Coordinates of C-alpha atoms in Angstrom, one line a residue:
M1 CA -64.2 2.9 106.8
T2 CA -61.8 1.3 104.3
P3 CA -59.4 -1.1 106.0
S4 CA -55.7 -0.4 105.4
R5 CA -53.8 -2.9 103.2
Q6 CA -51.5 -5.3 104.8
P7 CA -47.8 -5.3 103.7
S8 CA -48.4 -8.5 101.8
E9 CA -51.0 -6.7 99.7
Q10 CA -49.0 -3.7 98.8
T11 CA -48.5 -3.0 95.1
D12 CA -45.0 -2.7 93.7
P13 CA -44.3 -1.4 90.2
T14 CA -41.0 -3.3 90.2
P15 CA -41.5 -6.9 88.9
T16 CA -39.9 -9.7 90.8
H17 CA -38.4 -11.0 87.6
A18 CA -36.6 -9.0 84.8
T19 CA -38.9 -8.2 81.9
T20 CA -37.5 -8.5 78.4
H21 CA -38.8 -6.4 75.5
A22 CA -38.7 -8.4 72.3
T23 CA -37.2 -6.4 69.4
T24 CA -36.1 -7.5 66.0
P25 CA -32.3 -6.9 65.7
A26 CA -30.7 -5.2 62.8
R27 CA -29.6 -7.5 60.1
V28 CA -27.1 -7.5 57.2
A29 CA -27.9 -8.9 53.8
F30 CA -24.9 -9.8 51.6
V31 CA -26.3 -9.3 48.1
G32 CA -24.6 -10.0 44.8
S33 CA -24.9 -7.1 42.3
G34 CA -24.0 -9.3 39.3
P35 CA -21.1 -9.0 37.0
G36 CA -21.9 -5.6 35.4
D37 CA -25.2 -5.9 33.5
P38 CA -27.8 -4.3 35.8
G39 CA -30.4 -6.8 34.4
L40 CA -28.5 -9.7 36.0
M41 CA -29.2 -8.6 39.6
T42 CA -31.7 -11.1 41.2
L43 CA -35.2 -10.1 42.1
R44 CA -34.5 -10.9 45.8
G45 CA -31.5 -8.5 45.7
R46 CA -33.6 -5.7 44.3
D47 CA -36.3 -6.2 46.9
L48 CA -33.7 -6.0 49.7
L49 CA -32.2 -2.8 48.2
A50 CA -35.6 -1.2 48.1
A51 CA -36.0 -2.0 51.9
A52 CA -32.4 -1.0 52.9
D53 CA -31.6 1.7 55.5
V54 CA -27.9 1.5 54.6
V55 CA -26.1 0.2 51.6
V56 CA -22.4 -0.7 51.8
L57 CA -20.9 -0.7 48.4
D58 CA -18.2 -3.0 47.1
R59 CA -15.1 -1.9 45.2
I60 CA -16.7 -1.4 41.8
A61 CA -20.4 -1.8 42.4
R62 CA -22.2 0.9 40.5
D63 CA -24.0 3.7 42.1
D64 CA -26.7 3.6 39.4
V65 CA -27.7 0.1 40.4
V66 CA -28.2 1.3 44.0
L67 CA -30.0 4.6 43.3
E68 CA -32.4 2.9 40.8
H69 CA -33.8 0.6 43.5
T70 CA -33.3 2.2 46.9
R71 CA -35.3 4.8 48.9
P72 CA -34.2 8.4 48.4
D73 CA -33.1 8.6 52.1
V74 CA -30.9 5.6 52.0
E75 CA -27.4 6.0 53.5
I76 CA -24.6 4.8 51.1
I77 CA -21.2 3.8 52.5
D78 CA -18.2 3.2 50.2
A79 CA -16.3 0.2 51.4
G80 CA -14.0 0.1 48.4
H81 CA -11.5 2.8 49.2
G82 CA -10.4 5.0 52.1
E83 CA -10.2 8.7 52.3
Q84 CA -6.8 8.7 50.6
G85 CA -8.0 6.5 47.8
Q86 CA -6.3 3.4 49.2
E87 CA -8.1 0.0 48.7
L88 CA -9.6 -1.2 52.0
T89 CA -8.8 -4.6 53.3
H90 CA -11.5 -7.3 54.0
A91 CA -11.0 -6.7 57.8
V92 CA -11.7 -3.0 57.4
R93 CA -14.7 -3.6 55.3
A94 CA -16.0 -6.1 57.9
K95 CA -15.7 -3.4 60.6
L96 CA -17.7 -1.0 58.4
V97 CA -20.5 -3.5 57.9
V98 CA -20.8 -4.2 61.6
K99 CA -20.7 -0.5 62.5
A100 CA -23.4 0.2 60.0
A101 CA -25.6 -2.6 61.4
K102 CA -25.3 -1.2 64.9
S103 CA -26.1 2.3 63.7
V104 CA -29.4 1.5 62.1
G105 CA -31.0 0.2 65.4
P106 CA -33.5 -2.5 65.9
S107 CA -35.3 -3.8 62.8
G108 CA -32.8 -1.9 60.5
L109 CA -31.5 -3.4 57.3
V110 CA -28.0 -3.1 55.9
V111 CA -27.4 -4.3 52.4
R112 CA -23.8 -5.2 51.7
L113 CA -23.7 -5.1 48.0
M114 CA -20.9 -7.1 46.5
D115 CA -19.7 -7.5 42.9
G116 CA -20.9 -10.6 41.1
D117 CA -21.6 -13.3 43.6
P118 CA -20.9 -12.7 47.4
A119 CA -19.2 -16.1 47.9
T120 CA -16.8 -15.8 44.9
F121 CA -13.6 -13.8 45.4
N122 CA -15.3 -11.3 47.6
G123 CA -14.1 -11.8 51.2
L124 CA -17.5 -13.0 52.3
V125 CA -16.1 -15.3 55.0
E126 CA -14.3 -12.5 56.8
E127 CA -17.3 -10.3 56.9
V128 CA -19.7 -13.0 57.9
R129 CA -17.4 -14.0 60.8
A130 CA -17.3 -10.3 62.0
C131 CA -21.1 -10.2 61.9
R132 CA -21.5 -13.4 63.9
K133 CA -18.9 -12.3 66.4
A134 CA -20.9 -9.0 66.9
G135 CA -24.2 -10.8 67.2
V136 CA -25.5 -9.4 64.0
T137 CA -27.9 -11.7 62.0
F138 CA -27.3 -12.0 58.3
D139 CA -28.6 -13.3 55.0
V140 CA -26.7 -14.2 51.8
V141 CA -28.3 -13.6 48.4
P142 CA -26.3 -15.3 45.7
G143 CA -25.6 -13.3 42.5
V144 CA -24.6 -14.1 39.0
S145 CA -20.8 -14.5 39.0
A146 CA -18.4 -13.0 36.5
L147 CA -16.8 -16.4 36.2
T148 CA -19.8 -17.8 34.4
A149 CA -21.4 -14.7 33.0
G150 CA -18.1 -13.3 31.6
P151 CA -17.3 -16.2 29.3
T152 CA -20.9 -16.5 28.2
Y153 CA -21.1 -12.8 27.3
A154 CA -17.8 -13.1 25.5
G155 CA -19.3 -16.0 23.4
V156 CA -17.4 -18.8 25.0
P157 CA -19.2 -21.7 26.6
L158 CA -17.4 -23.1 29.6
T159 CA -18.0 -26.7 28.6
S160 CA -18.5 -28.7 25.4
K161 CA -17.7 -32.1 24.0
S162 CA -14.1 -30.8 23.4
T163 CA -13.5 -29.9 27.0
G164 CA -12.9 -31.8 30.2
A165 CA -12.6 -30.0 33.6
V166 CA -13.3 -26.3 34.3
H167 CA -10.9 -24.5 36.6
V168 CA -11.2 -21.1 38.1
V169 CA -8.2 -19.2 39.5
G170 CA -8.1 -15.8 41.1
V171 CA -4.8 -14.3 39.9
E172 CA -4.1 -12.5 43.1
R173 CA -3.3 -15.9 44.7
T174 CA 0.3 -16.8 45.3
G175 CA 2.1 -20.1 44.9
V176 CA -0.2 -21.4 42.2
D177 CA 0.9 -24.7 40.6
W178 CA 0.2 -23.7 37.0
S179 CA 1.2 -27.1 35.7
A180 CA -2.1 -28.4 37.1
Y181 CA -3.9 -26.4 34.4
A182 CA -1.6 -27.3 31.5
A183 CA -4.0 -29.7 29.7
D184 CA -5.3 -28.1 26.6
T185 CA -8.6 -29.9 26.9
D186 CA -9.5 -28.1 30.1
T187 CA -11.2 -24.7 30.4
L188 CA -9.3 -22.2 32.7
V189 CA -11.0 -19.0 33.8
L190 CA -8.8 -16.3 35.2
L191 CA -10.2 -13.5 37.3
G192 CA -8.5 -10.4 38.5
G193 CA -6.6 -7.3 37.4
T194 CA -4.8 -6.8 34.1
D195 CA -1.3 -7.2 35.4
G196 CA -2.2 -10.4 37.3
I197 CA -3.9 -12.0 34.3
R198 CA -1.0 -11.1 32.1
S199 CA 1.5 -12.7 34.5
A200 CA -0.8 -15.8 34.9
L201 CA -0.9 -16.4 31.2
S202 CA 2.9 -16.2 30.9
A203 CA 3.2 -18.6 33.9
L204 CA 0.7 -21.0 32.3
R205 CA 2.7 -21.1 29.1
A206 CA 5.9 -21.7 31.0
A207 CA 4.2 -24.5 32.9
G208 CA 3.6 -26.4 29.7
R209 CA 0.2 -25.2 28.2
P210 CA 0.7 -25.2 24.4
S211 CA 1.4 -21.8 22.8
D212 CA -1.4 -22.3 20.3
S213 CA -4.0 -22.7 23.1
L214 CA -6.9 -20.4 22.4
V215 CA -7.5 -17.5 24.7
V216 CA -10.2 -14.8 24.9
L217 CA -9.5 -11.6 26.9
T218 CA -12.4 -9.4 28.1
A219 CA -12.6 -5.9 29.5
R220 CA -15.8 -4.5 31.1
G221 CA -17.6 -7.8 30.8
T222 CA -21.4 -8.0 30.5
T223 CA -21.8 -4.3 29.9
V224 CA -22.4 -2.5 26.6
R225 CA -18.8 -1.3 26.8
Q226 CA -17.5 -4.8 26.8
S227 CA -14.5 -5.5 24.6
S228 CA -13.2 -9.0 23.9
V229 CA -10.2 -10.2 21.9
A230 CA -9.6 -13.8 20.8
T231 CA -5.9 -14.8 20.6
T232 CA -3.5 -17.6 21.5
L233 CA -1.5 -18.1 24.6
G234 CA 1.7 -17.4 22.7
E235 CA 0.4 -14.1 21.3
A236 CA -1.6 -12.9 24.3
D237 CA 1.2 -10.7 25.6
G238 CA 1.1 -8.7 22.5
V239 CA -2.6 -7.8 23.2
F240 CA -1.6 -6.4 26.6
G241 CA 1.2 -4.3 25.1
G242 CA -0.7 -3.1 22.0
K243 CA -1.4 0.5 21.0
E244 CA -4.8 0.4 22.7
P245 CA -4.2 -2.1 25.6
L246 CA -7.3 -3.6 27.3
E247 CA -8.0 -3.2 31.0
V248 CA -8.6 -7.0 31.2
S249 CA -10.5 -8.4 34.1
L250 CA -11.3 -11.9 32.7
A251 CA -9.4 -14.4 30.6
V252 CA -10.7 -17.8 29.3
V253 CA -8.2 -20.3 28.1
S254 CA -10.2 -23.1 26.4
P255 CA -10.6 -24.9 23.1
N256 CA -14.2 -23.6 23.2
V257 CA -12.9 -20.2 22.1
A258 CA -13.0 -21.7 18.7
L259 CA -16.8 -21.7 19.0
R260 CA -17.0 -17.9 19.5
D261 CA -17.9 -17.1 15.9
E262 CA -21.1 -19.1 16.1
F263 CA -21.8 -18.8 19.8
S264 CA -21.3 -15.0 20.1
W265 CA -24.6 -13.3 20.9
F266 CA -23.8 -10.2 22.9
E267 CA -21.1 -8.3 21.0
S268 CA -23.0 -9.1 17.8
K269 CA -26.1 -7.2 18.7
P270 CA -27.2 -4.7 16.1
L271 CA -26.2 -1.5 18.0
F272 CA -23.6 -3.0 20.3
G273 CA -21.3 -0.3 21.7
W274 CA -23.3 2.5 20.0
K275 CA -23.7 5.7 21.9
V276 CA -27.1 7.2 21.1
L277 CA -28.4 10.7 21.8
V278 CA -32.1 10.8 22.9
P279 CA -33.4 14.4 22.9
R280 CA -36.3 13.9 25.2
T281 CA -37.3 14.4 28.8
Q282 CA -36.3 11.7 31.3
A283 CA -40.0 10.8 31.9
Q284 CA -40.6 10.2 28.2
A285 CA -37.3 8.4 27.4
G286 CA -37.5 5.4 29.6
S287 CA -38.9 2.9 27.1
M288 CA -36.4 4.1 24.4
V289 CA -33.4 3.7 26.8
E290 CA -34.5 0.2 27.7
R291 CA -35.0 -0.8 24.0
L292 CA -31.6 0.7 23.1
A293 CA -29.9 -1.3 25.9
G294 CA -31.6 -4.5 24.5
Y295 CA -29.8 -3.8 21.2
G296 CA -26.5 -3.2 23.0
A297 CA -26.4 0.6 22.9
T298 CA -26.0 3.2 25.6
A299 CA -28.2 6.3 25.7
D300 CA -27.7 9.9 26.8
V301 CA -31.0 11.6 27.4
V302 CA -30.9 15.3 26.8
P303 CA -34.1 17.2 27.4
T304 CA -34.8 19.8 24.7
I305 CA -38.1 21.0 26.0
S306 CA -39.8 21.7 29.3
V307 CA -43.5 21.1 29.6
E308 CA -45.3 23.8 31.7
P309 CA -48.9 24.7 32.5
P310 CA -50.6 27.4 30.3
R311 CA -50.1 31.0 31.3
T312 CA -53.8 31.5 31.7
P313 CA -55.6 28.4 33.1
Q314 CA -59.1 29.8 32.5
Q315 CA -59.4 28.4 29.0
M316 CA -58.7 24.8 30.2
E317 CA -61.1 25.2 33.1
K318 CA -63.8 26.3 30.7
A319 CA -63.0 23.3 28.4
V320 CA -63.2 20.8 31.3
K321 CA -66.6 22.3 32.3
G322 CA -67.8 22.0 28.8
L323 CA -66.6 18.4 28.5
V324 CA -68.6 17.5 31.7
T325 CA -71.7 19.3 30.7
G326 CA -72.0 17.8 27.2
R327 CA -70.6 20.6 25.0
Y328 CA -68.5 18.2 22.9
E329 CA -69.0 15.2 20.6
W330 CA -65.3 14.4 20.3
V331 CA -62.1 15.0 22.3
G332 CA -58.9 14.6 20.3
F333 CA -55.5 13.9 22.0
T334 CA -52.4 14.5 19.9
S335 CA -49.8 13.7 22.5
V336 CA -49.1 12.0 25.8
N337 CA -48.4 15.4 27.3
A338 CA -52.0 16.4 26.4
V339 CA -53.4 13.4 28.1
R340 CA -51.3 14.1 31.2
A341 CA -52.3 17.8 31.2
V342 CA -56.1 17.0 31.0
R343 CA -55.8 14.3 33.6
E344 CA -54.0 16.6 36.1
R345 CA -56.7 19.2 35.6
F346 CA -59.4 16.6 36.1
E347 CA -57.8 15.4 39.4
E348 CA -57.7 19.1 40.6
F349 CA -61.4 19.2 40.1
G350 CA -62.1 15.8 41.7
L351 CA -63.1 14.2 38.4
D352 CA -62.0 10.9 36.9
A353 CA -62.4 9.0 33.6
R354 CA -66.1 8.5 34.1
A355 CA -66.6 12.1 33.0
F356 CA -65.8 10.9 29.4
A357 CA -69.0 8.7 29.3
G358 CA -70.9 9.4 26.1
L359 CA -67.9 11.2 24.4
K360 CA -66.0 9.9 21.5
V361 CA -62.2 10.0 22.1
A362 CA -59.5 10.1 19.4
A363 CA -55.7 9.5 19.9
V364 CA -53.0 10.4 17.4
G365 CA -51.1 7.1 17.8
G366 CA -50.4 4.0 19.8
V367 CA -48.4 5.7 22.6
T368 CA -51.1 8.3 23.2
A369 CA -53.7 5.6 23.1
A370 CA -51.8 3.6 25.7
A371 CA -51.7 6.7 28.0
L372 CA -55.5 7.0 27.7
R373 CA -56.0 3.3 28.4
E374 CA -53.8 3.7 31.5
W375 CA -56.3 6.3 32.6
G376 CA -59.2 4.0 32.0
I377 CA -60.3 5.4 28.6
N378 CA -60.4 3.3 25.5
P379 CA -60.1 5.6 22.5
D380 CA -62.7 5.2 19.7
L381 CA -60.3 6.4 17.0
V382 CA -56.6 5.7 16.4
P383 CA -55.3 6.1 12.8
A384 CA -54.3 2.8 11.2
G385 CA -51.8 4.5 8.9
E386 CA -49.6 7.5 9.6
Q387 CA -49.7 8.3 13.2
S388 CA -49.6 12.1 13.0
A389 CA -52.0 15.0 12.9
A390 CA -52.4 14.4 9.1
G391 CA -53.0 10.7 9.7
L392 CA -55.6 11.4 12.4
L393 CA -57.4 13.9 10.1
E394 CA -57.5 11.3 7.4
S395 CA -59.2 8.8 9.7
W396 CA -61.6 11.3 11.3
P397 CA -65.3 11.1 10.1
E398 CA -67.0 14.1 8.6
F399 CA -69.7 15.8 10.6
D400 CA -73.1 14.2 9.9
E401 CA -76.2 16.3 11.0
V402 CA -78.3 13.1 11.3
L403 CA -75.8 10.9 13.2
D404 CA -73.9 13.5 15.2
P405 CA -76.0 15.3 17.8
I406 CA -73.3 17.8 18.6
N407 CA -70.9 19.3 16.1
R408 CA -68.1 20.5 18.5
V409 CA -64.6 19.0 19.0
L410 CA -62.2 19.7 21.9
L411 CA -58.5 19.6 21.0
P412 CA -56.3 20.1 24.2
R413 CA -52.9 20.7 22.7
A414 CA -49.5 22.4 23.0
D415 CA -49.2 26.1 22.5
I416 CA -47.0 25.5 19.5
A417 CA -49.3 23.0 17.8
T418 CA -49.8 23.3 14.0
E419 CA -53.1 24.3 12.4
T420 CA -53.3 21.3 10.1
L421 CA -55.7 19.3 12.3
V422 CA -57.9 22.3 13.2
A423 CA -58.3 23.6 9.6
G424 CA -59.0 20.1 8.3
L425 CA -61.7 19.4 10.9
R426 CA -63.4 22.7 10.2
D427 CA -63.4 21.9 6.5
M428 CA -65.2 18.6 7.4
G429 CA -68.0 20.6 9.2
W430 CA -66.8 20.4 12.8
E431 CA -66.6 23.3 15.2
V432 CA -63.3 23.1 17.0
D433 CA -62.2 24.4 20.4
D434 CA -58.4 24.4 20.1
V435 CA -57.3 24.8 23.7
T436 CA -53.8 25.3 25.1
A437 CA -53.4 22.5 27.6
Y438 CA -49.7 23.0 28.1
R439 CA -46.8 25.0 27.0
T440 CA -43.5 23.7 25.6
V441 CA -40.5 25.8 26.6
R442 CA -37.0 25.3 25.2
A443 CA -34.8 23.6 27.8
A444 CA -31.5 25.0 29.1
P445 CA -28.4 24.0 27.1
P446 CA -26.8 20.7 28.1
A447 CA -23.4 20.6 29.7
A448 CA -20.4 21.7 27.6
H449 CA -19.0 18.1 27.2
I450 CA -22.4 17.0 25.8
R451 CA -22.5 19.9 23.3
D452 CA -18.9 19.1 22.2
A453 CA -19.9 15.4 21.8
I454 CA -22.9 16.3 19.6
K455 CA -20.9 18.6 17.3
G456 CA -17.8 16.5 17.4
G457 CA -19.4 13.2 16.3
D458 CA -19.0 11.3 19.5
Y459 CA -22.6 10.0 19.2
D460 CA -23.3 7.2 16.7
A461 CA -26.9 8.2 16.3
V462 CA -29.6 10.7 17.4
L463 CA -33.3 9.9 17.7
F464 CA -35.7 12.7 16.9
T465 CA -39.3 12.1 18.0
S466 CA -40.8 15.4 16.9
S467 CA -40.0 18.5 14.8
S468 CA -39.6 20.5 18.1
T469 CA -36.9 18.2 19.3
V470 CA -34.9 18.9 16.0
R471 CA -35.3 22.6 16.3
N472 CA -34.6 22.8 20.0
L473 CA -31.6 20.5 20.0
V474 CA -30.0 22.5 17.2
G475 CA -30.9 25.6 19.1
I476 CA -29.4 24.7 22.5
A477 CA -26.6 22.3 21.5
G478 CA -25.7 22.8 17.8
K479 CA -26.1 20.5 14.8
P480 CA -25.1 16.9 15.1
H481 CA -21.9 15.8 13.3
A482 CA -22.2 14.6 9.7
A483 CA -21.1 11.1 10.8
T484 CA -23.9 10.7 13.2
V485 CA -26.9 8.6 12.0
V486 CA -30.1 10.7 12.1
A487 CA -33.3 8.8 12.8
C488 CA -36.7 10.4 12.7
I489 CA -40.1 9.3 13.9
G490 CA -42.1 10.4 10.9
P491 CA -42.1 12.4 7.6
A492 CA -42.8 15.8 9.3
T493 CA -39.9 15.4 11.7
A494 CA -37.7 14.2 8.8
K495 CA -38.6 17.3 6.8
T496 CA -37.7 19.6 9.7
A497 CA -34.4 17.8 10.1
Q498 CA -33.6 18.2 6.4
E499 CA -34.5 21.9 6.7
H500 CA -31.8 22.2 9.3
G501 CA -29.2 20.7 7.1
L502 CA -29.3 17.2 8.4
R503 CA -29.1 14.0 6.4
V504 CA -32.0 11.7 7.5
D505 CA -30.7 8.0 7.5
V506 CA -33.6 6.3 9.2
L507 CA -37.4 6.8 9.1
A508 CA -39.6 4.8 11.5
P509 CA -42.4 2.8 9.8
E510 CA -44.7 3.7 12.6
A511 CA -44.9 6.9 14.6
S512 CA -43.8 5.5 18.0
A513 CA -40.7 5.7 20.0
I514 CA -40.2 1.9 20.1
S515 CA -40.6 1.6 16.3
L516 CA -38.0 4.4 15.9
V517 CA -35.5 2.4 18.0
D518 CA -36.3 -0.8 16.1
A519 CA -35.7 1.0 12.8
L520 CA -32.3 2.2 14.0
A521 CA -31.4 -1.4 14.9
G522 CA -32.4 -2.5 11.5
H523 CA -30.1 0.2 10.1
G524 CA -27.3 -1.2 12.3
V525 CA -27.9 -4.7 10.8
G526 CA -27.7 -3.2 7.3
L527 CA -24.4 -1.6 8.1
A528 CA -23.0 -4.8 9.5
V529 CA -24.1 -6.8 6.5
A530 CA -22.6 -4.3 4.1
A531 CA -19.3 -4.4 5.9
A532 CA -19.2 -8.2 5.8
E533 CA -20.0 -8.2 2.1
A534 CA -17.1 -5.8 1.5
G535 CA -14.8 -7.9 3.7
Q536 CA -14.3 -5.0 6.2
P537 CA -14.6 -5.0 10.0
V538 CA -17.9 -3.6 11.4
Q539 CA -17.4 0.0 12.5
R540 CA -19.6 2.3 14.5
P541 CA -20.6 5.5 12.8
S542 CA -18.4 7.5 15.2
D543 CA -15.4 5.4 14.2
K544 CA -15.7 6.8 10.6
R545 CA -14.8 10.3 11.6
P546 CA -11.4 11.7 10.5
A547 CA -8.9 10.7 13.2
S548 CA -8.2 14.4 14.1
R549 CA -11.8 14.9 15.1
R550 CA -12.2 11.8 17.3
R551 CA -12.4 12.2 21.0
A552 CA -11.7 9.6 23.7
R553 CA -14.9 7.8 24.8

């Protein structure tokens, strides 16, 4: 018989002391987004954006910066303006940040994205105090401030042998003693809105700063839409009241403005301010867009084709089976799309790059070769000269009954591929299986404002990377304006452009997207040199249209 337990031995699920469950509280990271150039955001800031559950935007922080680095499910809160469009106070923004931190729960992360640097004219103190009062932990990630980046991008060093102190004034402040900044040997940086900067410059002059003090006024600083005007303190008011007044957000009063001609590096880029049309899919255009941005241009990507699977997949299935079983001596890839199509079919069958063992692989050019190497395949043949079907054919060896055990070549290509390569290989003794790996379908027309911009000459240049992009762009959007610079990736594309009545201005020396952008930049340098030799200001191609045809950018 089991003895009964004594009261002292009874079990009780309720502990005698309170149990605490350790959790990681939500936290807020105050992150500087930089002054405008997306490349100036810090790596730490990007890492935090990628991990954020909620992003609270500043007044002018750009959505594109957020969306490029955040998860698709991130919640975005606008702390810049209220429902009626009114600008929110620092106190209201602080409440939004605390509310967001409490809503994400334990271990959540709220990124408070601030323009420039969080600690510079951003109300960081108020928001940090609100977090501390609410028991919310926080980090601060400094950013590149407009007060240093703005002058640098405008071509004005803050200090030199000619300058003494550097002063920074937010023009929204009241009761500023402007006489403290009257010395012409000092650099004064003014940050704020257009009206505030205009009033500050007038007050500075009235306080004794000489009228001939050099000034640079900048709008949209550090972006490819930046515009800077060098003037003097006495003449600055005329810039604000001109025919095309600047929306100024930065002014630098300094003797160092005199160094601008030799120090300028940003606004003197070969394609600075150019608006370039890239008729390509978003997936293909990334490297071109980045290269264009490096030269100072903006790019609009307009897909002209859609890549789709073949209508009947049996032909590709048979080709893959033949590739694995040793039916072919060579496989020739004439585009990145062909590599992608074959790779996708391999993955469907559970195959990988090892199936190419013993095969010889040809690539039409460097970009296609790079796609193959990314897959783990090092091509045996890449034409050294023209990177096209004709160039590939010129480099291809003839069939040799002694050296080549198999006489068959597989060409996985688009449904609209030309017969040049197939006919040439057959003339050289090869048997060719020309297989449709993918179809190219004309894309839907772009939005009406894009079509109007193309035909009206709003674009400074258009980059054609194939004959199909020429045909399809003209088909879905119309012919580019005569003032637009036309750049083509190779002779075949240039010929198609000319057949459609376009004047070809630029031809890439190599058949690659990067080479095409570089060639356009070289053309831009040539235009600038010609303008300088003629004693004329540098103009973008879109500026050369008749005034009646110009549209506001």
